[in-house]
PDB file of C-alpha atoms in Angstrom:
ATOM      1  CA  SER A   6       0.000   0.000   0.000  1.00  0.00           C
ATOM      2  CA  LEU A   7       2.885   2.349   0.721  1.00  0.00           C
ATOM      3  CA  VAL A   8       4.344   1.616  -2.711  1.00  0.00           C
ATOM      4  CA  ILE A   9       1.050   2.535  -4.382  1.00  0.00           C
ATOM      5  CA  VAL A  10       0.919   5.880  -2.567  1.00  0.00           C
ATOM      6  CA  SER A  11       4.583   6.440  -3.401  1.00  0.00           C
ATOM      7  CA  LEU A  12       3.959   5.925  -7.106  1.00  0.00           C
ATOM      8  CA  GLY A  13       1.329   8.668  -7.085  1.00  0.00           C
ATOM      9  CA  MET A  14       3.636  10.936  -5.114  1.00  0.00           C
ATOM     10  CA  CYS A  15       6.451  10.182  -7.556  1.00  0.00           C
ATOM     11  CA  LEU A  16       4.395  11.613 -10.409  1.00  0.00           C
ATOM     12  CA  VAL A  17       3.602  14.740  -8.425  1.00  0.00           C
ATOM     13  CA  ILE A  18       7.224  15.181  -7.355  1.00  0.00           C
ATOM     14  CA  ALA A  19       8.317  14.728 -10.988  1.00  0.00           C
ATOM     15  CA  THR A  20       6.487  17.997 -11.719  1.00  0.00           C
ATOM     16  CA  ARG A  21       8.252  19.712  -8.781  1.00  0.00           C
ATOM     17  CA  GLY A  22       5.139  19.508  -6.648  1.00  0.00           C
ATOM     18  CA  VAL A  23       4.231  17.796  -3.422  1.00  0.00           C
ATOM     19  CA  ASP A  24       1.044  16.280  -2.058  1.00  0.00           C
ATOM     20  CA  ILE A  25       0.987  16.066   1.720  1.00  0.00           C
ATOM     21  CA  SER A  26      -2.676  15.058   1.762  1.00  0.00           C
ATOM     22  CA  VAL A  27      -2.155  11.455   0.610  1.00  0.00           C
ATOM     23  CA  GLY A  28      -2.677   9.998   4.097  1.00  0.00           C
ATOM     24  CA  SER A  29      -5.979  11.805   4.495  1.00  0.00           C
ATOM     25  CA  VAL A  30      -7.082  10.919   0.970  1.00  0.00           C
ATOM     26  CA  SER A  31      -6.264   7.284   1.709  1.00  0.00           C
ATOM     27  CA  ALA A  32      -8.378   7.471   4.864  1.00  0.00           C
ATOM     28  CA  VAL A  33     -11.280   9.131   3.041  1.00  0.00           C
ATOM     29  CA  GLY A  34     -11.243   6.495   0.284  1.00  0.00           C
ATOM     30  CA  ALA A  35     -11.170   3.676   2.822  1.00  0.00           C
ATOM     31  CA  MET A  36     -13.883   5.199   5.011  1.00  0.00           C
ATOM     32  CA  VAL A  37     -16.214   5.774   2.056  1.00  0.00           C
ATOM     33  CA  ALA A  38     -15.841   2.139   0.984  1.00  0.00           C
ATOM     34  CA  VAL A  39     -16.197   0.722   4.487  1.00  0.00           C
ATOM     35  CA  PHE A  40     -19.162   2.956   5.330  1.00  0.00           C
ATOM     36  CA  LEU A  41     -20.983   1.857   2.181  1.00  0.00           C
ATOM     37  CA  LEU A  42     -20.209  -1.787   2.914  1.00  0.00           C
ATOM     38  CA  LYS A  43     -21.292  -1.625   6.531  1.00  0.00           C
ATOM     39  CA  SER A  44     -24.075   0.940   6.734  1.00  0.00           C
ATOM     40  CA  ALA A  45     -25.563   0.925   3.256  1.00  0.00           C
ATOM     41  CA  GLY A  46     -25.105  -2.790   2.596  1.00  0.00           C
ATOM     42  CA  ILE A  47     -23.601  -2.121  -0.823  1.00  0.00           C
ATOM     43  CA  PRO A  48     -21.539  -5.015  -2.268  1.00  0.00           C
ATOM     44  CA  ALA A  49     -17.733  -4.811  -2.128  1.00  0.00           C
ATOM     45  CA  VAL A  50     -16.967  -3.871  -5.734  1.00  0.00           C
ATOM     46  CA  PRO A  51     -19.332  -0.851  -5.975  1.00  0.00           C
ATOM     47  CA  ALA A  52     -18.265   0.279  -2.494  1.00  0.00           C
ATOM     48  CA  ILE A  53     -14.606   0.120  -3.487  1.00  0.00           C
ATOM     49  CA  LEU A  54     -15.348   1.997  -6.701  1.00  0.00           C
ATOM     50  CA  CYS A  55     -17.059   4.723  -4.649  1.00  0.00           C
ATOM     51  CA  GLY A  56     -13.968   4.911  -2.414  1.00  0.00           C
ATOM     52  CA  LEU A  57     -11.812   5.314  -5.529  1.00  0.00           C
ATOM     53  CA  LEU A  58     -14.165   8.019  -6.794  1.00  0.00           C
ATOM     54  CA  ALA A  59     -13.728   9.839  -3.488  1.00  0.00           C
ATOM     55  CA  GLY A  60      -9.955   9.744  -4.002  1.00  0.00           C
ATOM     56  CA  LEU A  61     -10.427  10.915  -7.570  1.00  0.00           C
ATOM     57  CA  ALA A  62     -12.493  13.862  -6.314  1.00  0.00           C
ATOM     58  CA  CYS A  63      -9.752  14.721  -3.830  1.00  0.00           C
ATOM     59  CA  GLY A  64      -7.182  14.622  -6.627  1.00  0.00           C
ATOM     60  CA  ILE A  65      -9.372  16.863  -8.772  1.00  0.00           C
ATOM     61  CA  TRP A  66      -9.612  19.318  -5.879  1.00  0.00           C
ATOM     62  CA  ASN A  67      -5.848  19.357  -5.271  1.00  0.00           C
ATOM     63  CA  GLY A  68      -5.177  19.648  -8.993  1.00  0.00           C
ATOM     64  CA  PHE A  69      -7.600  22.547  -9.258  1.00  0.00           C
ATOM     65  CA  LEU A  70      -5.886  24.416  -6.438  1.00  0.00           C
ATOM     66  CA  VAL A  71      -2.374  23.825  -7.794  1.00  0.00           C
ATOM     67  CA  ALA A  72      -2.903  23.927 -11.564  1.00  0.00           C
ATOM     68  CA  LYS A  73      -5.734  26.421 -11.984  1.00  0.00           C
ATOM     69  CA  LEU A  74      -5.503  28.691  -8.955  1.00  0.00           C
ATOM     70  CA  LYS A  75      -1.671  28.463  -8.865  1.00  0.00           C
ATOM     71  CA  ILE A  76      -1.557  27.920  -5.095  1.00  0.00           C
ATOM     72  CA  GLN A  77       1.748  26.509  -3.873  1.00  0.00           C
ATOM     73  CA  PRO A  78       1.424  22.695  -3.711  1.00  0.00           C
ATOM     74  CA  MET A  79       2.392  22.474  -0.029  1.00  0.00           C
ATOM     75  CA  ILE A  80      -0.322  24.957   0.974  1.00  0.00           C
ATOM     76  CA  ALA A  81      -2.942  23.583  -1.434  1.00  0.00           C
ATOM     77  CA  THR A  82      -2.555  20.009  -0.244  1.00  0.00           C
ATOM     78  CA  LEU A  83      -2.293  21.066   3.402  1.00  0.00           C
ATOM     79  CA  ILE A  84      -5.930  22.136   3.105  1.00  0.00           C
ATOM     80  CA  LEU A  85      -7.082  18.648   2.114  1.00  0.00           C
ATOM     81  CA  MET A  86      -4.740  17.013   4.605  1.00  0.00           C
ATOM     82  CA  THR A  87      -6.559  18.786   7.414  1.00  0.00           C
ATOM     83  CA  VAL A  88     -10.071  18.650   5.988  1.00  0.00           C
ATOM     84  CA  GLY A  89      -9.659  15.054   4.769  1.00  0.00           C
ATOM     85  CA  ARG A  90      -8.935  13.812   8.282  1.00  0.00           C
ATOM     86  CA  GLY A  91     -12.106  15.484   9.486  1.00  0.00           C
ATOM     87  CA  ILE A  92     -14.133  14.015   6.634  1.00  0.00           C
ATOM     88  CA  ALA A  93     -12.823  10.519   7.403  1.00  0.00           C
ATOM     89  CA  GLN A  94     -13.701  10.965  11.085  1.00  0.00           C
ATOM     90  CA  ILE A  95     -17.176  12.231  10.256  1.00  0.00           C
ATOM     91  CA  ILE A  96     -17.802   9.248   7.965  1.00  0.00           C
ATOM     92  CA  SER A  97     -16.630   6.803  10.633  1.00  0.00           C
ATOM     93  CA  GLY A  98     -18.350   8.672  13.435  1.00  0.00           C
ATOM     94  CA  GLY A  99     -14.978   8.742  15.197  1.00  0.00           C
ATOM     95  CA  GLN A 100     -15.178   4.967  15.635  1.00  0.00           C
ATOM     96  CA  ILE A 101     -13.208   2.063  14.230  1.00  0.00           C
ATOM     97  CA  LEU A 102     -15.452   0.515  11.611  1.00  0.00           C
ATOM     98  CA  THR A 103     -15.374  -3.247  11.279  1.00  0.00           C
ATOM     99  CA  ILE A 104     -16.907  -5.166   8.427  1.00  0.00           C
ATOM    100  CA  ASN A 105     -17.454  -8.799   7.605  1.00  0.00           C
ATOM    101  CA  SER A 106     -17.059  -8.718   3.828  1.00  0.00           C
ATOM    102  CA  LYS A 107     -14.928 -11.579   2.550  1.00  0.00           C
ATOM    103  CA  ALA A 108     -14.421  -9.857  -0.795  1.00  0.00           C
ATOM    104  CA  TYR A 109     -13.166  -6.683   0.892  1.00  0.00           C
ATOM    105  CA  ALA A 110     -10.938  -8.649   3.267  1.00  0.00           C
ATOM    106  CA  PHE A 111      -9.448 -10.514   0.305  1.00  0.00           C
ATOM    107  CA  LEU A 112      -8.037  -7.242  -1.042  1.00  0.00           C
ATOM    108  CA  GLY A 113      -5.898  -6.805   2.050  1.00  0.00           C
ATOM    109  CA  ARG A 114      -5.288 -10.379   3.176  1.00  0.00           C
ATOM    110  CA  GLY A 115      -6.029 -12.669   0.240  1.00  0.00           C
ATOM    111  CA  TYR A 116      -3.630 -14.841  -1.731  1.00  0.00           C
ATOM    112  CA  VAL A 117      -3.501 -15.846  -5.393  1.00  0.00           C
ATOM    113  CA  PHE A 118      -1.190 -18.775  -6.129  1.00  0.00           C
ATOM    114  CA  GLY A 119       0.581 -18.138  -2.829  1.00  0.00           C
ATOM    115  CA  ILE A 120       1.201 -14.456  -3.606  1.00  0.00           C
ATOM    116  CA  PRO A 121      -0.464 -11.861  -1.374  1.00  0.00           C
ATOM    117  CA  PHE A 122      -3.155 -10.024  -3.349  1.00  0.00           C
ATOM    118  CA  PRO A 123      -1.878  -6.581  -2.252  1.00  0.00           C
ATOM    119  CA  THR A 124       1.460  -7.499  -3.855  1.00  0.00           C
ATOM    120  CA  ILE A 125      -0.326  -8.340  -7.107  1.00  0.00           C
ATOM    121  CA  ILE A 126      -2.130  -4.984  -7.037  1.00  0.00           C
ATOM    122  CA  MET A 127       1.176  -3.237  -6.324  1.00  0.00           C
ATOM    123  CA  ILE A 128       2.865  -4.946  -9.289  1.00  0.00           C
ATOM    124  CA  ILE A 129      -0.011  -4.049 -11.623  1.00  0.00           C
ATOM    125  CA  VAL A 130      -0.006  -0.401 -10.507  1.00  0.00           C
ATOM    126  CA  THR A 131       3.791  -0.215 -10.755  1.00  0.00           C
ATOM    127  CA  LEU A 132       3.706  -1.576 -14.311  1.00  0.00           C
ATOM    128  CA  ALA A 133       0.895   0.824 -15.237  1.00  0.00           C
ATOM    129  CA  VAL A 134       2.828   3.837 -13.922  1.00  0.00           C
ATOM    130  CA  TRP A 135       6.005   2.643 -15.656  1.00  0.00           C
ATOM    131  CA  LEU A 136       4.115   2.279 -18.938  1.00  0.00           C
ATOM    132  CA  LEU A 137       2.521   5.696 -18.440  1.00  0.00           C
ATOM    133  CA  THR A 138       5.817   7.445 -17.755  1.00  0.00           C
ATOM    134  CA  ARG A 139       8.052   5.615 -20.236  1.00  0.00           C
ATOM    135  CA  LYS A 140       5.794   4.696 -23.146  1.00  0.00           C
ATOM    136  CA  THR A 141       3.361   7.595 -23.530  1.00  0.00           C
ATOM    137  CA  SER A 142       3.565  11.246 -24.449  1.00  0.00           C
ATOM    138  CA  LEU A 143       1.971  12.009 -21.076  1.00  0.00           C
ATOM    139  CA  GLY A 144       5.080  10.628 -19.373  1.00  0.00           C
ATOM    140  CA  THR A 145       7.315  12.824 -21.513  1.00  0.00           C
ATOM    141  CA  SER A 146       5.118  15.814 -20.742  1.00  0.00           C
ATOM    142  CA  ILE A 147       5.281  15.129 -17.000  1.00  0.00           C
ATOM    143  CA  GLU A 148       9.068  14.979 -17.241  1.00  0.00           C
ATOM    144  CA  SER A 149       9.172  18.187 -19.301  1.00  0.00           C
ATOM    145  CA  VAL A 150       7.013  20.092 -16.834  1.00  0.00           C
ATOM    146  CA  GLY A 151       9.221  18.934 -13.966  1.00  0.00           C
ATOM    147  CA  ILE A 152      12.456  19.897 -15.693  1.00  0.00           C
ATOM    148  CA  ASN A 153      11.334  23.358 -16.796  1.00  0.00           C
ATOM    149  CA  GLU A 154       7.685  24.340 -16.698  1.00  0.00           C
ATOM    150  CA  THR A 155       8.220  27.537 -18.695  1.00  0.00           C
ATOM    151  CA  SER A 156      10.049  25.739 -21.503  1.00  0.00           C
ATOM    152  CA  ALA A 157       7.383  23.026 -21.516  1.00  0.00           C
ATOM    153  CA  ARG A 158       4.694  25.695 -21.893  1.00  0.00           C
ATOM    154  CA  TYR A 159       6.628  27.326 -24.772  1.00  0.00           C
ATOM    155  CA  ALA A 160       6.939  23.890 -26.397  1.00  0.00           C
ATOM    156  CA  GLY A 161       3.147  23.699 -26.508  1.00  0.00           C
ATOM    157  CA  ILE A 162       2.550  21.462 -23.492  1.00  0.00           C
ATOM    158  CA  SER A 163      -0.499  22.362 -21.445  1.00  0.00           C
ATOM    159  CA  THR A 164       1.266  22.551 -18.098  1.00  0.00           C
ATOM    160  CA  THR A 165      -2.008  23.234 -16.323  1.00  0.00           C
ATOM    161  CA  GLN A 166      -3.485  20.014 -17.701  1.00  0.00           C
ATOM    162  CA  ILE A 167      -0.369  17.973 -16.840  1.00  0.00           C
ATOM    163  CA  LEU A 168      -0.317  19.263 -13.266  1.00  0.00           C
ATOM    164  CA  TRP A 169      -4.007  18.523 -12.876  1.00  0.00           C
ATOM    165  CA  ILE A 170      -3.555  14.995 -14.227  1.00  0.00           C
ATOM    166  CA  VAL A 171      -0.721  14.093 -11.845  1.00  0.00           C
ATOM    167  CA  TYR A 172      -2.690  15.284  -8.809  1.00  0.00           C
ATOM    168  CA  ILE A 173      -5.731  13.302  -9.987  1.00  0.00           C
ATOM    169  CA  ILE A 174      -3.623  10.156 -10.404  1.00  0.00           C
ATOM    170  CA  CYS A 175      -2.067  10.736  -6.980  1.00  0.00           C
ATOM    171  CA  GLY A 176      -5.503  11.037  -5.357  1.00  0.00           C
ATOM    172  CA  LEU A 177      -6.735   7.910  -7.102  1.00  0.00           C
ATOM    173  CA  LEU A 178      -3.686   5.889  -6.037  1.00  0.00           C
ATOM    174  CA  ALA A 179      -3.951   7.194  -2.460  1.00  0.00           C
ATOM    175  CA  ALA A 180      -7.575   6.005  -2.325  1.00  0.00           C
ATOM    176  CA  LEU A 181      -6.571   2.660  -3.830  1.00  0.00           C
ATOM    177  CA  SER A 182      -4.006   2.331  -1.083  1.00  0.00           C
ATOM    178  CA  GLY A 183      -6.703   2.949   1.523  1.00  0.00           C
TER     179      GLY A 183
END
């Protein structure tokens, strides 16, 4: 789970940014999924998808603050770090939520051919990020923005869009980690 969060952070750092809200985003994603599983009785897969959507929304918010409003990344993500903790506590009611979903438990403790399922998820995400950064124009654009944002903008790269994308990916991966 730490590797998955780190991969999202790596993309943000590659653009000379930082996202200090990943812990809170992870908690929000997890709490949304667990709340829907426990209180709403929603099956595991839709609940997990809703948790990922919550992380996606957090990434959109951070990306908006950094890319569109041009707020310094440390300050912009500090907002969600603080608010995200509160949101997670509100969702959980300040309690530790326990669930009895075998499908949800499998994500954290299951095995496939003797390999822990979280390790399989980590490998898949790592390969996806590697492919994204090394085999797509988006990866080249992320690198360009990180090296010199002004030159990247003069080269025709939408730096605002690239910054927004990396914060969205970071939020999504933080929620996946949760």
